[in-house]
Tab-separated table of C-alpha atoms and ligand atoms in Angstrom:
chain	number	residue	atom	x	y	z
K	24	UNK	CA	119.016	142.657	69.365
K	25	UNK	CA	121.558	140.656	71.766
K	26	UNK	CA	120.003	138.270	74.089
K	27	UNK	CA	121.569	137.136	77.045
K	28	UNK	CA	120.823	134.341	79.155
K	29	UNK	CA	118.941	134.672	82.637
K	30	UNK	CA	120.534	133.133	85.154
K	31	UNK	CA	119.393	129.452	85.816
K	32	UNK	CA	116.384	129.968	84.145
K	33	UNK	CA	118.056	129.001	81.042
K	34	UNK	CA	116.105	131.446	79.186
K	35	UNK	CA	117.952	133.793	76.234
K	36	UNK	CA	115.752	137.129	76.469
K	37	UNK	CA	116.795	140.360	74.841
K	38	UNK	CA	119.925	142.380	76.908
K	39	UNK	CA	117.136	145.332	76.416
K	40	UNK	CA	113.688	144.553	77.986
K	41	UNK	CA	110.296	146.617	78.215
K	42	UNK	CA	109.758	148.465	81.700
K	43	UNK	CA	106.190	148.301	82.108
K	44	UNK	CA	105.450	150.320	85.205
K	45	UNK	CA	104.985	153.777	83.562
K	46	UNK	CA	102.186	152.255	80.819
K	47	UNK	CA	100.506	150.996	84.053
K	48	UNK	CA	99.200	154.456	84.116
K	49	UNK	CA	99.695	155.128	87.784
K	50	UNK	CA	102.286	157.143	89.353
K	51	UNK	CA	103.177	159.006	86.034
K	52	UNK	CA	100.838	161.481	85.319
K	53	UNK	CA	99.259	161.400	81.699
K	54	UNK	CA	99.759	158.201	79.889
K	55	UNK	CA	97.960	157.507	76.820
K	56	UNK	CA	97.298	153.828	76.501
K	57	UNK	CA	97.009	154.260	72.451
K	58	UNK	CA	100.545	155.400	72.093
K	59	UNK	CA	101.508	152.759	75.188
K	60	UNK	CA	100.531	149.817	72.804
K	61	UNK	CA	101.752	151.410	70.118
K	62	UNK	CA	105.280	151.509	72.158
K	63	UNK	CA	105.244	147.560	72.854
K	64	UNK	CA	104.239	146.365	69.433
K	65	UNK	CA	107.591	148.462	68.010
K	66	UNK	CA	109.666	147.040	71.117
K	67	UNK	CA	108.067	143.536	70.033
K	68	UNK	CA	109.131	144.140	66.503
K	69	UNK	CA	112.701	145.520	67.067
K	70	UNK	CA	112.936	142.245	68.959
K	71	UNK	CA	112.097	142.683	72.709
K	72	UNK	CA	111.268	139.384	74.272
K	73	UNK	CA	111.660	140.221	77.995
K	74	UNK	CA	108.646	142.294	79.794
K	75	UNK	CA	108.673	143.639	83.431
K	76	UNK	CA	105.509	144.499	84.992
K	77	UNK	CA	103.195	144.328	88.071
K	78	UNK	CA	99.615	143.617	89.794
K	79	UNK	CA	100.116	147.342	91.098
K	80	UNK	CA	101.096	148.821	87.666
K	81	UNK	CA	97.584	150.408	87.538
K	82	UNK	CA	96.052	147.380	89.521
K	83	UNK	CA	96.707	144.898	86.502
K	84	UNK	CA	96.401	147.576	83.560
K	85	UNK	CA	100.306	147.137	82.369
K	86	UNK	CA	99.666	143.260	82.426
K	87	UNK	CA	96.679	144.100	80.329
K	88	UNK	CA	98.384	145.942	77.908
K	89	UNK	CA	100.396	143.465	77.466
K	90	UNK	CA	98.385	140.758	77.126
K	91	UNK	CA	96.821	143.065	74.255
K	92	UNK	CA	100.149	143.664	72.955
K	93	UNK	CA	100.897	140.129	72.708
K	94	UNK	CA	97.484	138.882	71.449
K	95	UNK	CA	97.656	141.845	68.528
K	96	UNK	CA	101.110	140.642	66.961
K	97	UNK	CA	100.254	136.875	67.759
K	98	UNK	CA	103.395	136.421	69.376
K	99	UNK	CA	103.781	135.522	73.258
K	100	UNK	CA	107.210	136.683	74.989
K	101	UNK	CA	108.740	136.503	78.828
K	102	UNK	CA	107.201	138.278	81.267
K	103	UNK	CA	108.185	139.248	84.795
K	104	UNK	CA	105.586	140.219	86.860
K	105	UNK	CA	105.560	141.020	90.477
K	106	UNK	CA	103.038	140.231	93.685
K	107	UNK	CA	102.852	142.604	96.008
K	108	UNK	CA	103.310	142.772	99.335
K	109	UNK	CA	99.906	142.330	101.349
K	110	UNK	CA	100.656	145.022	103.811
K	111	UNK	CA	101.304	147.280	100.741
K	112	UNK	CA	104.758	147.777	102.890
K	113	UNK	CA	107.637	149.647	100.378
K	114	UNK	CA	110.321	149.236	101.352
K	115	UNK	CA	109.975	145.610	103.048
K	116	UNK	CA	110.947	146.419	106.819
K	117	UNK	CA	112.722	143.407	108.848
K	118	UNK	CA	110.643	143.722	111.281
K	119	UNK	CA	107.498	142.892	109.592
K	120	UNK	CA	106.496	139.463	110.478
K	121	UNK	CA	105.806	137.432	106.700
K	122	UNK	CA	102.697	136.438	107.552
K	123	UNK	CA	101.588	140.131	106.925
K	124	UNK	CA	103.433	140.314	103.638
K	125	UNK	CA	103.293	137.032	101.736
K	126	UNK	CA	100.977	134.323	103.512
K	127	UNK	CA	100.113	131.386	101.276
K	128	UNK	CA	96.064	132.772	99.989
K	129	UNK	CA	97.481	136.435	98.959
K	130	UNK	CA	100.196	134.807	96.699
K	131	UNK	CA	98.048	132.384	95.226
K	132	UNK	CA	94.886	135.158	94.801
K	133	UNK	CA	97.620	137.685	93.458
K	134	UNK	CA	99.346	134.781	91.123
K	135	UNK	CA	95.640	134.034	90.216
K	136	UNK	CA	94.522	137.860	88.938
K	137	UNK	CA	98.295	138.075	86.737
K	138	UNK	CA	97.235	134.596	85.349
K	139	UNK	CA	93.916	136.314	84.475
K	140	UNK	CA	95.146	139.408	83.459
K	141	UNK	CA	98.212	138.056	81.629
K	142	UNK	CA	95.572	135.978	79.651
K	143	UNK	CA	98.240	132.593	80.127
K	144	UNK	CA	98.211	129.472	82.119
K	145	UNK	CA	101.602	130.014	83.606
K	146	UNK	CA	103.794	133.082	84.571
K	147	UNK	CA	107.091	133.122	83.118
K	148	UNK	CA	108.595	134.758	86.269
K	149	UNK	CA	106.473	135.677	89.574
K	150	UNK	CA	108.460	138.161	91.582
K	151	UNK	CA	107.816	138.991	95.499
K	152	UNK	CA	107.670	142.860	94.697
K	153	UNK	CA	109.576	143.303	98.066
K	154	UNK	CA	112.149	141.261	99.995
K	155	UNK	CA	114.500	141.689	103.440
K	156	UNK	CA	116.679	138.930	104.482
K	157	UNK	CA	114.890	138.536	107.417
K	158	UNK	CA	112.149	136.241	105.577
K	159	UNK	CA	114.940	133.945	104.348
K	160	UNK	CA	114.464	131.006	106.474
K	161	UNK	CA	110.895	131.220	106.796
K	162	UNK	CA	109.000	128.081	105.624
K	163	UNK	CA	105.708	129.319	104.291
K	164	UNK	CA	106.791	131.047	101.381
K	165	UNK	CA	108.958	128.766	100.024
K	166	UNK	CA	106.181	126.459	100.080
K	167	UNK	CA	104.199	128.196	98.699
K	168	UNK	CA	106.663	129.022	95.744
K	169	UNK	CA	107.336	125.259	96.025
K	170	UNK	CA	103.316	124.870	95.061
K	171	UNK	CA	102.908	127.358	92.951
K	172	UNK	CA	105.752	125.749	90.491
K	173	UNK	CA	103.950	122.058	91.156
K	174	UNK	CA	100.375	123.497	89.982
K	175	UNK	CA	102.771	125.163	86.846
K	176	UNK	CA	101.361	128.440	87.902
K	177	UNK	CA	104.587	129.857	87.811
K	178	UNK	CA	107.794	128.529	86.014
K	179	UNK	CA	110.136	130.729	87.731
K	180	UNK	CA	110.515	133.194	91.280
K	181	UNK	CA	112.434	136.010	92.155
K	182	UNK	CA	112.248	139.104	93.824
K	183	UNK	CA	112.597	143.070	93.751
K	184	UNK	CA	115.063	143.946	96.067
K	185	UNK	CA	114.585	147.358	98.343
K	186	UNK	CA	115.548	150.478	96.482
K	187	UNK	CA	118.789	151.154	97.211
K	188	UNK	CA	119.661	148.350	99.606
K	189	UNK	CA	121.308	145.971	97.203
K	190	UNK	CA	122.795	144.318	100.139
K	191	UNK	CA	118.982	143.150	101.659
K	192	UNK	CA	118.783	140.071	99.296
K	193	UNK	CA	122.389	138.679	99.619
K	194	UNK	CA	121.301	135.753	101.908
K	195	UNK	CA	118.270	134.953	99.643
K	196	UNK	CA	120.563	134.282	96.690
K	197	UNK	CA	123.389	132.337	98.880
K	198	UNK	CA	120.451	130.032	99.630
K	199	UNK	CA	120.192	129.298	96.008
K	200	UNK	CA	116.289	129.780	96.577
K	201	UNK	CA	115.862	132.441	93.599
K	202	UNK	CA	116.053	131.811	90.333
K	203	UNK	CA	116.449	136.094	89.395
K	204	UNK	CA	116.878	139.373	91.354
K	205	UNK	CA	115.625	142.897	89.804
K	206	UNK	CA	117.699	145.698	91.485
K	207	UNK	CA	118.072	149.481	90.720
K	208	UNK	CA	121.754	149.743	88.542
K	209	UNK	CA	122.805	152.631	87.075
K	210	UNK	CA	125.754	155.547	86.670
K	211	UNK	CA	124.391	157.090	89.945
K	212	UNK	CA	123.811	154.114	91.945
K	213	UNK	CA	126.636	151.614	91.320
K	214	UNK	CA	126.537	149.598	94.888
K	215	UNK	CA	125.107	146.400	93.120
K	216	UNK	CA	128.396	146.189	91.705
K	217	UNK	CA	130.134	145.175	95.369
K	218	UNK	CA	128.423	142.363	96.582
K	219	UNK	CA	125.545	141.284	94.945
K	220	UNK	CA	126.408	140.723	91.494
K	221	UNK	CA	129.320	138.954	92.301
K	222	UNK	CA	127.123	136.732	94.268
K	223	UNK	CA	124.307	136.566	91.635
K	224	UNK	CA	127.423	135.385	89.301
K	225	UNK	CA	128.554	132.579	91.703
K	226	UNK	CA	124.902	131.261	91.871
K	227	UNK	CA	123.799	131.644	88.689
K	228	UNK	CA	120.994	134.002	89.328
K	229	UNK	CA	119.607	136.327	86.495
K	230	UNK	CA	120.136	139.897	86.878
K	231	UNK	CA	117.288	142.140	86.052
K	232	UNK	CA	118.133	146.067	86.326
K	233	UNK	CA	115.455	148.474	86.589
K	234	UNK	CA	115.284	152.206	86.645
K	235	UNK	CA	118.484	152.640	84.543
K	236	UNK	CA	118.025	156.217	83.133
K	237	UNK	CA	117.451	157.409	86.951
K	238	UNK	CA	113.704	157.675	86.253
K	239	UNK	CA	114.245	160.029	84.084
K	240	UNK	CA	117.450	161.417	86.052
K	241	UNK	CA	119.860	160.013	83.443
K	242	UNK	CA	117.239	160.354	80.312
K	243	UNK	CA	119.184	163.651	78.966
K	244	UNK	CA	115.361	165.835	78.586
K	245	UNK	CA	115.358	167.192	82.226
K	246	UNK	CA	116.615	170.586	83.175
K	247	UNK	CA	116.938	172.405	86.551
K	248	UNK	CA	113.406	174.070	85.026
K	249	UNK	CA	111.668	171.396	84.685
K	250	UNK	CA	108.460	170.872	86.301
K	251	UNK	CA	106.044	167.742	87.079
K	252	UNK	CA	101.896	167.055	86.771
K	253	UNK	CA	101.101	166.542	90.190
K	254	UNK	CA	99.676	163.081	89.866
K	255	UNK	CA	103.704	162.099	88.186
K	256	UNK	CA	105.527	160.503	91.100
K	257	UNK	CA	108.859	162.806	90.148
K	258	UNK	CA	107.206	165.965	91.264
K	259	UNK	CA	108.494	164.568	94.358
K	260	UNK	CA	111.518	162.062	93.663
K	261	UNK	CA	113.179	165.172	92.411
K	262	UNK	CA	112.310	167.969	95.334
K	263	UNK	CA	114.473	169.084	97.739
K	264	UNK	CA	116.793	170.426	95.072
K	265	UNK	CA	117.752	166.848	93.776
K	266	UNK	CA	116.321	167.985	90.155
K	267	UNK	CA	119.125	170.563	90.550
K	268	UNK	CA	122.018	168.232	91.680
K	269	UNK	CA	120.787	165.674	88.958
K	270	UNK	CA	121.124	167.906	86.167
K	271	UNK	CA	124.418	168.910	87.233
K	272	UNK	CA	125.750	165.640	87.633
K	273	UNK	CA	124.418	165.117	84.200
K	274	UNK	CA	126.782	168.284	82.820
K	275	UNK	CA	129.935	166.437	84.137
K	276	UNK	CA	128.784	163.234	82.168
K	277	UNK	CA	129.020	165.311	78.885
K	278	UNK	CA	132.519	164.967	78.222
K	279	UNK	CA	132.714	161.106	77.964
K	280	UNK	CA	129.902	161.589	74.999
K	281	UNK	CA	131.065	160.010	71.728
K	282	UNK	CA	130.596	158.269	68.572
K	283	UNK	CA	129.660	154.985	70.905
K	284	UNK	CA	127.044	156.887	73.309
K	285	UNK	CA	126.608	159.930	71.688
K	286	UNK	CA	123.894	160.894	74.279
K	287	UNK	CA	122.993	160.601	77.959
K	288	UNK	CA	120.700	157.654	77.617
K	289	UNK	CA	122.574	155.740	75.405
K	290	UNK	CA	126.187	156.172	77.730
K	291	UNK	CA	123.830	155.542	80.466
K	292	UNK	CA	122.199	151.845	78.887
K	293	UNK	CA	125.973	150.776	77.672
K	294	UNK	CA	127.292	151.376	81.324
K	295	UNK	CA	124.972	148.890	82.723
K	296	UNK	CA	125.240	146.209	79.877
K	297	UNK	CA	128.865	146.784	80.685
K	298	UNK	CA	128.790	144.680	83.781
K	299	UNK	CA	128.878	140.865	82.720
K	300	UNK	CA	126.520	139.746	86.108
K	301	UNK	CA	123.356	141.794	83.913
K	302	UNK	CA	121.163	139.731	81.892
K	303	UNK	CA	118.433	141.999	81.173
K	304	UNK	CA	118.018	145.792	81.783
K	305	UNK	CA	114.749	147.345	81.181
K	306	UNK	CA	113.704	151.008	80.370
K	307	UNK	CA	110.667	152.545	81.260
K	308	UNK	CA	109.019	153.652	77.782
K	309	UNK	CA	105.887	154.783	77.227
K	310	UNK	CA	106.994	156.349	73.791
K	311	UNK	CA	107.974	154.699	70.901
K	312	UNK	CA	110.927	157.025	70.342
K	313	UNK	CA	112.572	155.954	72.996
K	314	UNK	CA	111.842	152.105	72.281
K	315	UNK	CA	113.514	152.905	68.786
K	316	UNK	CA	116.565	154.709	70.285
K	317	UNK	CA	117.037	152.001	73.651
K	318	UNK	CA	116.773	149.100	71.156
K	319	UNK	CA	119.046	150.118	68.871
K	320	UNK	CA	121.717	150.267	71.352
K	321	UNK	CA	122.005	146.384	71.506
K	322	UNK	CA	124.220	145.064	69.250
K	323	UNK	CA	126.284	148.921	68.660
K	324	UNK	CA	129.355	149.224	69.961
K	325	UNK	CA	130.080	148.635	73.664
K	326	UNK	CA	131.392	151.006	76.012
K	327	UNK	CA	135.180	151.222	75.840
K	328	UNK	CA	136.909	149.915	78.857
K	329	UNK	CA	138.403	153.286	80.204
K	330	UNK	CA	135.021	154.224	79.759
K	331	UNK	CA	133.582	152.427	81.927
K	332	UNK	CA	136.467	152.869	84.843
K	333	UNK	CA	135.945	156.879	84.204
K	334	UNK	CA	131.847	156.275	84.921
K	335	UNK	CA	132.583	154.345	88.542
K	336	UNK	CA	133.874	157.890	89.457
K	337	UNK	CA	130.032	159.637	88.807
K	338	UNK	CA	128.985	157.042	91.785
K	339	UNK	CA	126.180	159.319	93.822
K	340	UNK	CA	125.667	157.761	97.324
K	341	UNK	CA	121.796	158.209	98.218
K	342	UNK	CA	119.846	156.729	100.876
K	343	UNK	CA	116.223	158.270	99.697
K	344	UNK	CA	115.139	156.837	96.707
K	345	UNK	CA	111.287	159.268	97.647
K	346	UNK	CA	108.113	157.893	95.490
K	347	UNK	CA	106.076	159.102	97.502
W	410	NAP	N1	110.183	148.115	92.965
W	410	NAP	C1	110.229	147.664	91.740
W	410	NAP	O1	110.189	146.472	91.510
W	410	NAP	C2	110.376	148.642	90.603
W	410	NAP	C3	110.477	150.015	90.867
W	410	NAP	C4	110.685	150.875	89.793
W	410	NAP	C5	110.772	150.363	88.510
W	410	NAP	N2	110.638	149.024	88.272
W	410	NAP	C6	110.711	148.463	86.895
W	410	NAP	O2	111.818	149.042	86.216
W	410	NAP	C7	111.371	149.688	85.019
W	410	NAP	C8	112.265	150.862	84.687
W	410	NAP	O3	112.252	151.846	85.694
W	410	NAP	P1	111.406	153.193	85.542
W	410	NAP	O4	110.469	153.081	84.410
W	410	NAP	O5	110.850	153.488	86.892
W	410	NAP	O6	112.527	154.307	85.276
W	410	NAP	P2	113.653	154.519	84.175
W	410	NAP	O7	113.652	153.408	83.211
W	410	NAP	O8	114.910	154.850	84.905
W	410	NAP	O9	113.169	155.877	83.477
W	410	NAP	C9	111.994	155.925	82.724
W	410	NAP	C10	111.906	157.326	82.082
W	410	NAP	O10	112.939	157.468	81.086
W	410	NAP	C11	112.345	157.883	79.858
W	410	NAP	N3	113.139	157.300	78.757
W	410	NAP	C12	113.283	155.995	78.395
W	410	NAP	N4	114.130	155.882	77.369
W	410	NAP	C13	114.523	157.145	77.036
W	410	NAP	C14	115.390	157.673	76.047
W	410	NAP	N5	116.035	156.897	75.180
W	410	NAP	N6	115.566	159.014	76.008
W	410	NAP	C15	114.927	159.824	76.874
W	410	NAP	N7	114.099	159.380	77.853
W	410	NAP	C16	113.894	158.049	77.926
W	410	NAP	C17	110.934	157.360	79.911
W	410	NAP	O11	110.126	158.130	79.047
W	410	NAP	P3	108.710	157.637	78.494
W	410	NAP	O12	108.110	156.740	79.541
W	410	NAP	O13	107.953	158.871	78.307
W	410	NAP	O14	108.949	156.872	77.215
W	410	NAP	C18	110.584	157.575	81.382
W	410	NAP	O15	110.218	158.899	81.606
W	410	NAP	C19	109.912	150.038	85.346
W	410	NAP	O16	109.155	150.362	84.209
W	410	NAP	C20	109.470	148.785	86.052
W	410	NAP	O17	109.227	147.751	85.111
W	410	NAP	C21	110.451	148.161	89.305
């Protein structure tokens, strides 16, 4: 497994992390948590060392997991974990004063309950699980990140920027205020590419990529047939006849399949670790198949250049990214 480094953090953590929202048990229909721990020991022992979660991944149950994870092989890695927004606002809106998103005693009772749940004294990286610009030269947060670092609470902040809106954190990281950004990167959506990595680059800020297989868009199992459980989140991120689009999108990908990305997921991973701005992408995986098959992809062979020009073409401008 490759590391890479994270930005200023300093930190080396594995180029593949462990996306911990789908174990959380919410949003994705019928997750078993036997085969979920099962799925971060193997990532643990195929050398993951970077773990993204959240307070809202089942109300603390992926931190938990976790935790259990850790405290099973003895080991303790870096974890990301997120606070959300008190207003329970997604996307952030501009207009929403910070006071009802982030006031001082809901990031300090959120960073509290991860301490707890994470069973450690400090988190490795709290996240704001929402961010506009519009917060950027407000005082209380940053003194409240300020504290939080001085107590040794947390070590290191970033945030989640809106889905979609890569653009909405491009002030925050001028200001050299963040220490990472987490940001939706893949074949479809390539508009992190334009601005902010660039900028993440210049700063020194670590890149963190989530959703990378499209959730489940670019994962090479879905057809135009395919149905969701009611209670999994997709049953509506792919209505309105995007489950039909996706899949043929997916049919034009085919042709660039080869000895180096022999299948969807795999082309799809390689594209992202193509950019040199990403230090850590990180799968959703709930199975320990696909923790075998995402790991081994560090350290194969990277995505030829022409490759990777040929993918900027499959660029699929959305402005609905629909959880719910
Ligand atoms: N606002 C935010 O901050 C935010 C929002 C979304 C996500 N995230 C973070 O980003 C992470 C990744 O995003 P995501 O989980 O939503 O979506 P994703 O990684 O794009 O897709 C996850 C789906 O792909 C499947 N998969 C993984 N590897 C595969 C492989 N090799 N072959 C076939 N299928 C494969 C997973 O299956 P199984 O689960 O069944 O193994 C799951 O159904 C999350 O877990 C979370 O940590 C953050």
């Amino acid at each position: 497994m490759n590391s890479r480094l994270l930005g200023r953090t300093g930190q080396k953590v594995s180029e593949i992390g462990f996306g911990a929202w789908g174990i959380g048990k919410s949003w994705w229909g019928k997750t078993d948590d036997t085969e979920s721990l099962r799925s971060l020991r193997r990532a643990i022992e195929l050398g993951v060392t970077f773990f993204d979660t959240a307070y809202v991944y089942g109300d603390g149950h992926s931190e938990q997991l976790i935790h259990q994870a850790f405290r099973e092989t003895r080991g303790r890695y870096f974890v990301a974990t997120k606070c959300p927004p008190k207003n329970m606002g997604w996307p952030a809106d501009p207009r929403t004063p910070l006071k009802e998103a982030f006031p001082e005693d809901w990031m300090t009772s959120c960073t509290e309950r991860s301490l707890q749940n994470l069973g450690t004294d400090c988190l490795d990286l709290q996240q704001f699980h929402v961010w506009t610009d519009a917060w950027v030269d407000q005082d209380e947060w940053k003194n409240t990140v300020a504290k939080l670092k001085k107590q040794g609470k947390i070590r290191w902040f970033g945030v989640s920027i809106n889905d979609l809106d890569p653009d909405s954190a491009l002030q925050l990281v001028e200001s050299g205020l963040v220490d990472t950004v987490q940001v939706i990167y893949n074949i479809f959506e390539q508009a992190p590419a334009k601005s902010l990595f660039p900028l993440c680059q210049k700063m020194n800020v670590g890149v963190i990529v989530r959703v990378p297989l499209d959730e489940g868009g670019l994962s090479g199992t879905l057809t135009p047939q395919t149905k969701f459980e009611k209670e999994d989140f997709r049953s509506n991120y792919f209505a309105e006849g995007r489950l039909a689009e996706t899949c043929a999108r997916v049919e034009k990908l085919k042709p660039l399949l080869e000895s180096y990305a022999p299948t969807i997921p795999e082309l799809a991973l390689k594209f992202i670790l193509g950019h040199p701005a990403v230090s850590v992408v990180i799968p959703g995986m709930r199975r320990v198949k696909n923790v075998e098959i995402n790991t081994r992809i560090s350290g194969s062979a990277p995505l030829p250049k022409d490759v990777l020009q040929e993918l900027k073409k499959h660029a699929w401008k959305r402005t609905r990214h629909p959880i719910v």
